[in-house]
mmCIF file of C-alpha atoms in Angstrom:
data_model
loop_
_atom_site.group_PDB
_atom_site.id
_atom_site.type_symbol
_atom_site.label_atom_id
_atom_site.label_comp_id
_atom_site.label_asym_id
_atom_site.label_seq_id
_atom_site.Cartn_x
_atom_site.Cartn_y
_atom_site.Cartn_z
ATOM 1 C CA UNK A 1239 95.373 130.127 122.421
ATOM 2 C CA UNK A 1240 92.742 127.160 122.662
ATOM 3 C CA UNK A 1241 89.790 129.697 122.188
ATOM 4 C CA UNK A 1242 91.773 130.641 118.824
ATOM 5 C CA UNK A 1243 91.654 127.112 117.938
ATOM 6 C CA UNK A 1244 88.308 126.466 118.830
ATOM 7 C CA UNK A 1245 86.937 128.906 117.006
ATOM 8 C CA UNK A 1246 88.915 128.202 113.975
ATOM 9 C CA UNK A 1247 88.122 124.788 114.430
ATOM 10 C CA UNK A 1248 84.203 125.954 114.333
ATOM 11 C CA UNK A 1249 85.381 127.963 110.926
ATOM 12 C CA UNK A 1250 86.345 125.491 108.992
ATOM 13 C CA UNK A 1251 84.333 124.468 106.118
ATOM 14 C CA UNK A 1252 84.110 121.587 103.902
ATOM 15 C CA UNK A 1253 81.063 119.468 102.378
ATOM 16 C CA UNK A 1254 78.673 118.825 105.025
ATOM 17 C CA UNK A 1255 77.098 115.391 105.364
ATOM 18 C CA UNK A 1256 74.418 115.416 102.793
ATOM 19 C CA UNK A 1257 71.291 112.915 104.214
ATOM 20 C CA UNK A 1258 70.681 112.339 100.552
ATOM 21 C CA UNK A 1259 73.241 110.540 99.567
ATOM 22 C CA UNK A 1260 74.458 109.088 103.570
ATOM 23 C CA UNK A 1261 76.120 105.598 102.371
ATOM 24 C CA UNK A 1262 79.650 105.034 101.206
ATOM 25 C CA UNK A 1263 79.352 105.193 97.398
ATOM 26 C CA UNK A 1264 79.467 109.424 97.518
ATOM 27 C CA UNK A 1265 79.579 109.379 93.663
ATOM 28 C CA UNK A 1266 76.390 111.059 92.821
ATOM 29 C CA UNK A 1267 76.833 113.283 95.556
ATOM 30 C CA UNK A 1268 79.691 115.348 93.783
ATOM 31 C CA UNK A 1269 78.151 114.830 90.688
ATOM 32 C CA UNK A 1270 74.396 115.843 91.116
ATOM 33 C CA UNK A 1271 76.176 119.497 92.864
ATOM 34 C CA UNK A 1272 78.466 119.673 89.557
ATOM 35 C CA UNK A 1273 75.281 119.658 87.670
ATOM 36 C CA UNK A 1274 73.146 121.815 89.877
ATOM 37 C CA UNK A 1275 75.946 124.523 89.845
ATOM 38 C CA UNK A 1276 75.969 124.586 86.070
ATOM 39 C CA UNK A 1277 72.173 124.592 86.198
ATOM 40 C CA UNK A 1278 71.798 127.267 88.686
ATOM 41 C CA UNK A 1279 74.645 129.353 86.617
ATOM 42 C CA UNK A 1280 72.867 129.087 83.564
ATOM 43 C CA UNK A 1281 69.534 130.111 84.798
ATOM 44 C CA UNK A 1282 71.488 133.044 86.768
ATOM 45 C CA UNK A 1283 72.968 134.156 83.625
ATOM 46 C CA UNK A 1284 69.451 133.826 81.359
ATOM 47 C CA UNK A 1285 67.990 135.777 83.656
ATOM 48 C CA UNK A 1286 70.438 138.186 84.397
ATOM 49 C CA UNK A 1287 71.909 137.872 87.628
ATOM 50 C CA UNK A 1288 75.328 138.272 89.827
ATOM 51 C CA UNK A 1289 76.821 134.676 89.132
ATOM 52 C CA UNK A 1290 79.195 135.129 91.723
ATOM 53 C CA UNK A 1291 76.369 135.578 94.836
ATOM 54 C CA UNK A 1292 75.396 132.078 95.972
ATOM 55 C CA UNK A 1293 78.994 129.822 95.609
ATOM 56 C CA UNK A 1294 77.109 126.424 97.854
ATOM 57 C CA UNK A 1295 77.236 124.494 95.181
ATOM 58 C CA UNK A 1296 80.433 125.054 93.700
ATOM 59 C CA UNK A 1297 81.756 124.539 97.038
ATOM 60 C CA UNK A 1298 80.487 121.168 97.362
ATOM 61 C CA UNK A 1299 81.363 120.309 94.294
ATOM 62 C CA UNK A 1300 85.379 121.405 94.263
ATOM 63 C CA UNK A 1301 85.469 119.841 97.676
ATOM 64 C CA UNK A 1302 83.694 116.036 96.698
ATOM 65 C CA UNK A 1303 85.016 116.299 93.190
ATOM 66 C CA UNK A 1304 88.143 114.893 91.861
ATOM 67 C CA UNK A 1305 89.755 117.518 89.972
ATOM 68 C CA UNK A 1306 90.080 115.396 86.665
ATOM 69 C CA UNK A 1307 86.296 114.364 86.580
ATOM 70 C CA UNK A 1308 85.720 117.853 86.722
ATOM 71 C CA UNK A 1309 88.128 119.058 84.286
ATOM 72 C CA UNK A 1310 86.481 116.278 81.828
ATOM 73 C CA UNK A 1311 83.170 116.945 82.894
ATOM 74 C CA UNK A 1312 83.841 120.789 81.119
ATOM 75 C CA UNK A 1313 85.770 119.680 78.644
ATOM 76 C CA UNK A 1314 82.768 117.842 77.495
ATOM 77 C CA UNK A 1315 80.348 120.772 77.777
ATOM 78 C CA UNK A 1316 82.501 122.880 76.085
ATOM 79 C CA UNK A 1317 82.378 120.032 73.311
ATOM 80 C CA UNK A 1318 78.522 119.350 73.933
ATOM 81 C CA UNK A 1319 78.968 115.931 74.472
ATOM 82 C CA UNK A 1320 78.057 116.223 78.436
ATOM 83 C CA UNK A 1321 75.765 113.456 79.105
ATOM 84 C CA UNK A 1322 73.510 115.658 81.933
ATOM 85 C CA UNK A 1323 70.521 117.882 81.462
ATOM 86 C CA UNK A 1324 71.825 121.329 81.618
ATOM 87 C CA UNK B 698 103.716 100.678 112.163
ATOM 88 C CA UNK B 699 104.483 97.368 110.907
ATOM 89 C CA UNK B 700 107.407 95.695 113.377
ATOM 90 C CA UNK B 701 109.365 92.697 112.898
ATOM 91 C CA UNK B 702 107.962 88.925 113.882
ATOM 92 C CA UNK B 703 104.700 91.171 114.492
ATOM 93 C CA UNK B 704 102.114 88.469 115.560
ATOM 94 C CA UNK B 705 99.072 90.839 116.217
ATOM 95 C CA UNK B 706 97.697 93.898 114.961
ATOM 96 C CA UNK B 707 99.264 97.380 114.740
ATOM 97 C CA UNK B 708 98.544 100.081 117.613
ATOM 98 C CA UNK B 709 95.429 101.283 117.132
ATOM 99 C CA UNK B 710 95.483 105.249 116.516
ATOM 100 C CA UNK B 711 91.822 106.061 115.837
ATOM 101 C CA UNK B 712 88.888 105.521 118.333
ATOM 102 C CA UNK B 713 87.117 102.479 115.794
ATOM 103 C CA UNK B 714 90.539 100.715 115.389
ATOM 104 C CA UNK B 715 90.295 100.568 119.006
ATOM 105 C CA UNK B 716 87.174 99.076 119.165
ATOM 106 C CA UNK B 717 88.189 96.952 116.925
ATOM 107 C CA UNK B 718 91.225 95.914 118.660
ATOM 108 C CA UNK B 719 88.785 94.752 121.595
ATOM 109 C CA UNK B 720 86.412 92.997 119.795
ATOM 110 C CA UNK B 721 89.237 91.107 118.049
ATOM 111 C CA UNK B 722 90.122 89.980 121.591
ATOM 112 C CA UNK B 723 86.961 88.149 122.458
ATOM 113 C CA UNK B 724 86.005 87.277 119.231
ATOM 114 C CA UNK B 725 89.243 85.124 119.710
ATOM 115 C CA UNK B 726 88.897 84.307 123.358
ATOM 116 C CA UNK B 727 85.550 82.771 122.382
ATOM 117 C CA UNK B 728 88.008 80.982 119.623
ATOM 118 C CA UNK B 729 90.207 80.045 122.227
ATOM 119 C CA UNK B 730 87.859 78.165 124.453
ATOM 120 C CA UNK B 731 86.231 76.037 121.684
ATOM 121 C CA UNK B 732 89.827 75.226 120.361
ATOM 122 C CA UNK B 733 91.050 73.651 123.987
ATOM 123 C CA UNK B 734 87.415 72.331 124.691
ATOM 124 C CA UNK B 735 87.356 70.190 121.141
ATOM 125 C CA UNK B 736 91.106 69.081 121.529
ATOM 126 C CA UNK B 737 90.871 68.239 125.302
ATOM 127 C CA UNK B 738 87.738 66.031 124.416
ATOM 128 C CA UNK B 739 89.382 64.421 121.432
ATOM 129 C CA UNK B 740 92.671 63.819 123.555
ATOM 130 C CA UNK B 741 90.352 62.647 126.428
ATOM 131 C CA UNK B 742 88.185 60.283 123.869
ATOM 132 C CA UNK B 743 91.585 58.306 122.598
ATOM 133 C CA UNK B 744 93.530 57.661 125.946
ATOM 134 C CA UNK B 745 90.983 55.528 127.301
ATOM 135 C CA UNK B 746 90.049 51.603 126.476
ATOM 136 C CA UNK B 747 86.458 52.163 128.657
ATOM 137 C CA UNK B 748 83.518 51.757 125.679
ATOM 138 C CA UNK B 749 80.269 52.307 125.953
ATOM 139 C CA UNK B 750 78.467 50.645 122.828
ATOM 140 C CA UNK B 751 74.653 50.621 123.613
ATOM 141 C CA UNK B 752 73.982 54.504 123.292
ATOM 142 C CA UNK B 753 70.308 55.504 121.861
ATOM 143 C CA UNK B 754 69.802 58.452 122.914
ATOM 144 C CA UNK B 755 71.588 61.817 124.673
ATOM 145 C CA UNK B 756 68.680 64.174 125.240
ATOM 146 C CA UNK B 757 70.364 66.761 127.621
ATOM 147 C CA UNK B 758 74.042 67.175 126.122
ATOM 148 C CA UNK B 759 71.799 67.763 122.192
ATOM 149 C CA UNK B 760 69.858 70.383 124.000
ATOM 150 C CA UNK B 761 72.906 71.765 125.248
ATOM 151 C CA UNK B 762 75.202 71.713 122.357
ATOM 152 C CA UNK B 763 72.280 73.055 120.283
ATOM 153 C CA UNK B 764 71.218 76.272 122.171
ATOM 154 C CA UNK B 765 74.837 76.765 123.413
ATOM 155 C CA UNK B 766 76.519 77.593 120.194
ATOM 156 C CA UNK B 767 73.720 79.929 119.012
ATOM 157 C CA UNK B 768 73.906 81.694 122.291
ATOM 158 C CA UNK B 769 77.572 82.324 121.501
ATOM 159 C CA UNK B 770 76.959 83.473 118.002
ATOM 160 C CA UNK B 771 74.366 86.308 119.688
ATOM 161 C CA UNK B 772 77.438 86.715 121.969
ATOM 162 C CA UNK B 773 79.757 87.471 118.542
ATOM 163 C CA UNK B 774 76.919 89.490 116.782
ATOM 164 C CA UNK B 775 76.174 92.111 119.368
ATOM 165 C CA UNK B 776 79.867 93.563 119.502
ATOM 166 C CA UNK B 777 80.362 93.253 116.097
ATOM 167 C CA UNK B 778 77.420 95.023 115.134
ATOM 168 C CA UNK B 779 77.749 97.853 118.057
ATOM 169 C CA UNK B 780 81.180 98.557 115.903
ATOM 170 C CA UNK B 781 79.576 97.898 111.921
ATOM 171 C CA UNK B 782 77.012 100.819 112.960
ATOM 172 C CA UNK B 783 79.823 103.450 115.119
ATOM 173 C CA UNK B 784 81.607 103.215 111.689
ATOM 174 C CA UNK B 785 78.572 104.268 109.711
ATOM 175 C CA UNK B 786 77.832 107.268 112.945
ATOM 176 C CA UNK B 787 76.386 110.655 110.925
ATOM 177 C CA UNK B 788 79.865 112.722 111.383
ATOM 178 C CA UNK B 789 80.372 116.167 110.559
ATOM 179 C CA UNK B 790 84.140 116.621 109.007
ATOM 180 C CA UNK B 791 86.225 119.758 109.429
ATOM 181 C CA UNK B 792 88.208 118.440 106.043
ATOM 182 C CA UNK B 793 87.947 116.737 102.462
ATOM 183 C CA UNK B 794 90.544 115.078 101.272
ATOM 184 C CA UNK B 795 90.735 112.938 97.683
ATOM 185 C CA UNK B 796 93.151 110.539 97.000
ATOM 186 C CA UNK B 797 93.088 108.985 93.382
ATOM 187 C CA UNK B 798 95.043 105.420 92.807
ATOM 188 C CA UNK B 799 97.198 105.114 89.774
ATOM 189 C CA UNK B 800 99.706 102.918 88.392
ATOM 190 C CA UNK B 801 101.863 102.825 90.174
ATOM 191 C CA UNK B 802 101.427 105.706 93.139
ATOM 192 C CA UNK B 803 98.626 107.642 94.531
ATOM 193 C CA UNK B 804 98.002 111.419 93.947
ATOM 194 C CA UNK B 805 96.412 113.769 96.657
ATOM 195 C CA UNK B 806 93.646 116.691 96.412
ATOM 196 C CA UNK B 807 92.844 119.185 99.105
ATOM 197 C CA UNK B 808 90.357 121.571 97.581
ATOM 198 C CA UNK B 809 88.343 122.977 99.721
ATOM 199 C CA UNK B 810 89.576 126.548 99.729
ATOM 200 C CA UNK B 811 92.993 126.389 97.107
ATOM 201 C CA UNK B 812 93.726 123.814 95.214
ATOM 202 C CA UNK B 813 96.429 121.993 96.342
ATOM 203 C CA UNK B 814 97.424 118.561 94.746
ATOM 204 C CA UNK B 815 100.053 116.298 94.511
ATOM 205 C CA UNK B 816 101.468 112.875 93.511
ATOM 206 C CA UNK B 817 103.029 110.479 96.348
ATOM 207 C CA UNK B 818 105.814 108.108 94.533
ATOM 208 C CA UNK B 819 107.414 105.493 96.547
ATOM 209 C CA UNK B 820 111.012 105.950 97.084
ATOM 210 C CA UNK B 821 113.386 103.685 95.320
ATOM 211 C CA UNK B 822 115.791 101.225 97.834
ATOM 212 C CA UNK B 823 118.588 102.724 96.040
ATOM 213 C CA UNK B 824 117.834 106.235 97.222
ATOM 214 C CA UNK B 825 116.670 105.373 100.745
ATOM 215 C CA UNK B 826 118.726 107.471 103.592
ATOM 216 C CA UNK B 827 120.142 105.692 106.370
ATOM 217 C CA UNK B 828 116.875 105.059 109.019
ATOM 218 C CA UNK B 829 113.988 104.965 106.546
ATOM 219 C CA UNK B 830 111.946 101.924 105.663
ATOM 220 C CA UNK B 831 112.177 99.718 102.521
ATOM 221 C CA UNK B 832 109.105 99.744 100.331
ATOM 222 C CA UNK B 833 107.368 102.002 102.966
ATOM 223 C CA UNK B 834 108.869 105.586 102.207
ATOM 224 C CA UNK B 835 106.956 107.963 99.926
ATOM 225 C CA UNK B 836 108.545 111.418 98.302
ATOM 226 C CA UNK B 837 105.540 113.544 99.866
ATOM 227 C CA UNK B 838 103.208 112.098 102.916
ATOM 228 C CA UNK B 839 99.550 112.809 103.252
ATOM 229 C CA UNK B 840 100.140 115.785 105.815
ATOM 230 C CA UNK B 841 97.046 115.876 107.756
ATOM 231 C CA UNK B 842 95.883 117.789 111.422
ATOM 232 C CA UNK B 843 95.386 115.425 114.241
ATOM 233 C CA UNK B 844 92.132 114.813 115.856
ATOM 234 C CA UNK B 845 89.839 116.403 113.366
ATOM 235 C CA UNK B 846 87.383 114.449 111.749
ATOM 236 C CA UNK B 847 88.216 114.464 108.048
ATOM 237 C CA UNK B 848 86.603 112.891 104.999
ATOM 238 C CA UNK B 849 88.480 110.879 102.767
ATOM 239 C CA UNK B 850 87.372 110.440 99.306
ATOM 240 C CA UNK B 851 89.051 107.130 97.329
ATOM 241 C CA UNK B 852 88.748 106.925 93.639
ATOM 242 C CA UNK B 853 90.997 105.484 90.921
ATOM 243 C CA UNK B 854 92.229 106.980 87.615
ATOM 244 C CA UNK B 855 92.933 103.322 86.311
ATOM 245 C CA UNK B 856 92.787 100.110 87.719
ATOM 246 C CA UNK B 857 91.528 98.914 90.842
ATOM 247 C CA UNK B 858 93.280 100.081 94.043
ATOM 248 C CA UNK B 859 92.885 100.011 97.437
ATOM 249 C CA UNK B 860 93.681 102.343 100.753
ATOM 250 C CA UNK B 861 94.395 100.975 103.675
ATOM 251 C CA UNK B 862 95.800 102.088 106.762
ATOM 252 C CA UNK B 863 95.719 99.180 109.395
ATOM 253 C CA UNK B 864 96.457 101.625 112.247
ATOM 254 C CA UNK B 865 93.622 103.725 112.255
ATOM 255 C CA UNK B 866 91.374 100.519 110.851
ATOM 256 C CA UNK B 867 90.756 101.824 107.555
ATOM 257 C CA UNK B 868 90.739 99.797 103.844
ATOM 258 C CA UNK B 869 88.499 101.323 101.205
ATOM 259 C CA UNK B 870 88.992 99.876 97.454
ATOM 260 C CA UNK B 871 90.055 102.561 95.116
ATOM 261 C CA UNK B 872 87.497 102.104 91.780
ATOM 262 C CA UNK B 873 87.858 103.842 88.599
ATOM 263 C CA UNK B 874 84.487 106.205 88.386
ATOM 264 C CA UNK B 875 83.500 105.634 91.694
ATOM 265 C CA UNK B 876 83.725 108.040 95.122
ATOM 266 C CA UNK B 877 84.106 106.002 98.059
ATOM 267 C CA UNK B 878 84.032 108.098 101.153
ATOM 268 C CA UNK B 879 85.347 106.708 104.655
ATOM 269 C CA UNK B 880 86.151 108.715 107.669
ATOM 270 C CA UNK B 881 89.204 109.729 109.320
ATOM 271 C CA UNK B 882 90.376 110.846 112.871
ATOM 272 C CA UNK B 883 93.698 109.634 114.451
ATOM 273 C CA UNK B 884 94.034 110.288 118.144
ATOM 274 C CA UNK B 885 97.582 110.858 118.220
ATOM 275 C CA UNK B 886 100.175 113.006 116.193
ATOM 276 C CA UNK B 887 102.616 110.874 114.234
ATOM 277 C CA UNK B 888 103.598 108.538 111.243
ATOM 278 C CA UNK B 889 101.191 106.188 109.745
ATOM 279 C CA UNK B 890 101.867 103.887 107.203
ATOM 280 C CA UNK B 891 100.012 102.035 104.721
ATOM 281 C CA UNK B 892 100.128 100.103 101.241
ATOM 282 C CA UNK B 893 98.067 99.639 98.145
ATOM 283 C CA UNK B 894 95.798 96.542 99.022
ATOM 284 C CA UNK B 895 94.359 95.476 95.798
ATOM 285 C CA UNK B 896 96.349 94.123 93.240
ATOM 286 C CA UNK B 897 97.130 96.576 90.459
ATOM 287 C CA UNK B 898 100.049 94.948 88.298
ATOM 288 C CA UNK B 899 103.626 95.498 88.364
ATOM 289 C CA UNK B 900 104.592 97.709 90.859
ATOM 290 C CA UNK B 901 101.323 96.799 93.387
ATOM 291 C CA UNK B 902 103.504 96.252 96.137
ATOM 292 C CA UNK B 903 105.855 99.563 95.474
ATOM 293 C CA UNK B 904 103.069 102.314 96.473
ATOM 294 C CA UNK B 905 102.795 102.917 99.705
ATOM 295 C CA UNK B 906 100.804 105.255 101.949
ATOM 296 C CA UNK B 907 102.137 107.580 104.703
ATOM 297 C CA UNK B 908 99.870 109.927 106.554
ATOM 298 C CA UNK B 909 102.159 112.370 108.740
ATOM 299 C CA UNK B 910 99.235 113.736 111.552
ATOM 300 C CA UNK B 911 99.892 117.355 113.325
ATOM 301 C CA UNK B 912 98.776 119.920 114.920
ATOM 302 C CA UNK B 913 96.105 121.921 113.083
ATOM 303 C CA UNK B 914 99.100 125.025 113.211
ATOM 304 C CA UNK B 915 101.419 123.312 111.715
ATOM 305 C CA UNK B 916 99.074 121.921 109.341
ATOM 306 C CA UNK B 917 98.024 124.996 108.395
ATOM 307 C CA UNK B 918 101.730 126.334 107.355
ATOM 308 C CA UNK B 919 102.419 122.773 105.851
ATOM 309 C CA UNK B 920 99.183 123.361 103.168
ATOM 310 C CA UNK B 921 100.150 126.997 102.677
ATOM 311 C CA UNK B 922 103.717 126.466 101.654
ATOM 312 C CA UNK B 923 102.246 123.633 99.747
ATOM 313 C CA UNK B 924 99.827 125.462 97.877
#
């Protein structure tokens, strides 16, 4: 029973600590992976591929993100009023 | 948890509050001594009629009262600094977990794999069951596994706010577009309670915090019936 919770212990995955952004203040953190998702997407798609391959950053992001700046954040694409370089 | 006539600080439940808890101690021992030393001399200075009215100069006590009270400042540093730099240790957490400050309660987001979310209202004195604590209760605690290192992320959705949680040493201000990340590990399963600690308006004193740590099973059941 504690070798089942070890290894599930080892399993479990959230956001790992990111060296670029190692202080308190983890705001650009979740949203420099929002944008590099949306980035990486839309090059994927341009160029053809499997969006669904390479999840990392939308990992990141749903785990650092609150789910309202998020929700915003697309709302505003959809709108094209999204202040970052997509 | 908060007691009655408490004179101290809570138990500490995480390894830093610890630390804390000790450094506390001789930061106020130190306290202490310089307290009895200043009123003893003061007491001894005006119960005596001896004088001495011809003083120029005091060479060796200056020295001494000069170097002595920066050698106890070194003395206050060194702990204090040992702890400012365990809290800031590169940590890898098994969890994320965001908790967004509102007027007047404070909502919940565990997303790493499902989305699970939640709001965390106080409970009203009027519908408080026999046993539970006034102003402290919450309709649904922060239900967390014990041990585990797990990130907490602190924003706000209006106003300034603030988490706290004296008993694992933790207060991080809640800010409206800001992430604030602190870390959290309790050593012990249990109840924790906490309470907004930045003044929000109306009802800043009526949103409390309760984290309720467990085993990582029953943890596991608790987010799955949750999602």
């Amino acid at each position: 029973m504690a070798e089942d919770i070890k290894t599930k212990i080892k399993n479990y995955r959230t956001a790992p600590f990111d060296s670029g952004f190692p202080n308190q203040n983890q705001t650009r953190n979740c949203w420099q992976n929002n944008l590099d998702f949306h980035r990486w997407e839309k090059a994927m798609d341009a160029n053809g591929g499997d969006v669904s391959v390479c999840p990392w950053y939308q990992r990141v992001y749903k785990s650092l993100c609150p789910v309202s700046w998020v929700s915003a954040w697309d709302d505003r694409r959809a709108e094209g009023t999204f202040p970052g370089k997509i | 948890m908060a007691y009655p006539s408490q004179l101290g600080f809570q138990d500490a439940s995480s390894p830093i509050m610890e630390e804390l808890l000790y450094f506390h101690d001789h930061a106020l021992m130190i306290v202490f001594l310089i307290s009895s030393l200043v009123l003893y001399v003061i007491l001894a200075m005006l119960s005596t009629k001896l004088m001495h009215t011809n003083t120029m100069d005091a060479q060796v006590i200056e020295t001494i009262w000069t170097i002595l009270p920066a050698v106890i400042l070194v003395l206050i540093a060194l702990p204090s600094l040992r702890i400012l730099y365990m809290m800031d240790e590169i940590n890898n957490p098994t969890i994320t977990v965001k908790t967004l400050g509102h007027q007047w309660y404070w909502s919940y987001e565990y997303t790493d794999y499902e989305d699970l979310m939640f709001d965390s209202y106080m409970i009203p004195s009027e519908e408080l069951k026999p046993g539970d604590l006034r102003l402290l209760e919450v309709d649904n605690r922060v239900v967390l596994p014990m041990e585990l290192t797990i990130r907490m992320l602190i924003s706000s959705e209006d106003v300034l706010h603030s988490w706290a949680m004296p008993s694992l040493g933790l207060k991080t201000d809640a800010i409206p577009g800001r992430l604030n990340q602190a870390t959290l590990s309790s050593t012990r399963p249990g109840l924790f309670y906490g309470q907004c600690s930045e003044i929000c308006g109306s009802n800043h004193s009526f949103m409390p915090i309760i984290l309720e740590m467990v085993p990582l099973k029953i943890f596991e059941s608790w987010s799955s019936s949750m999602v």
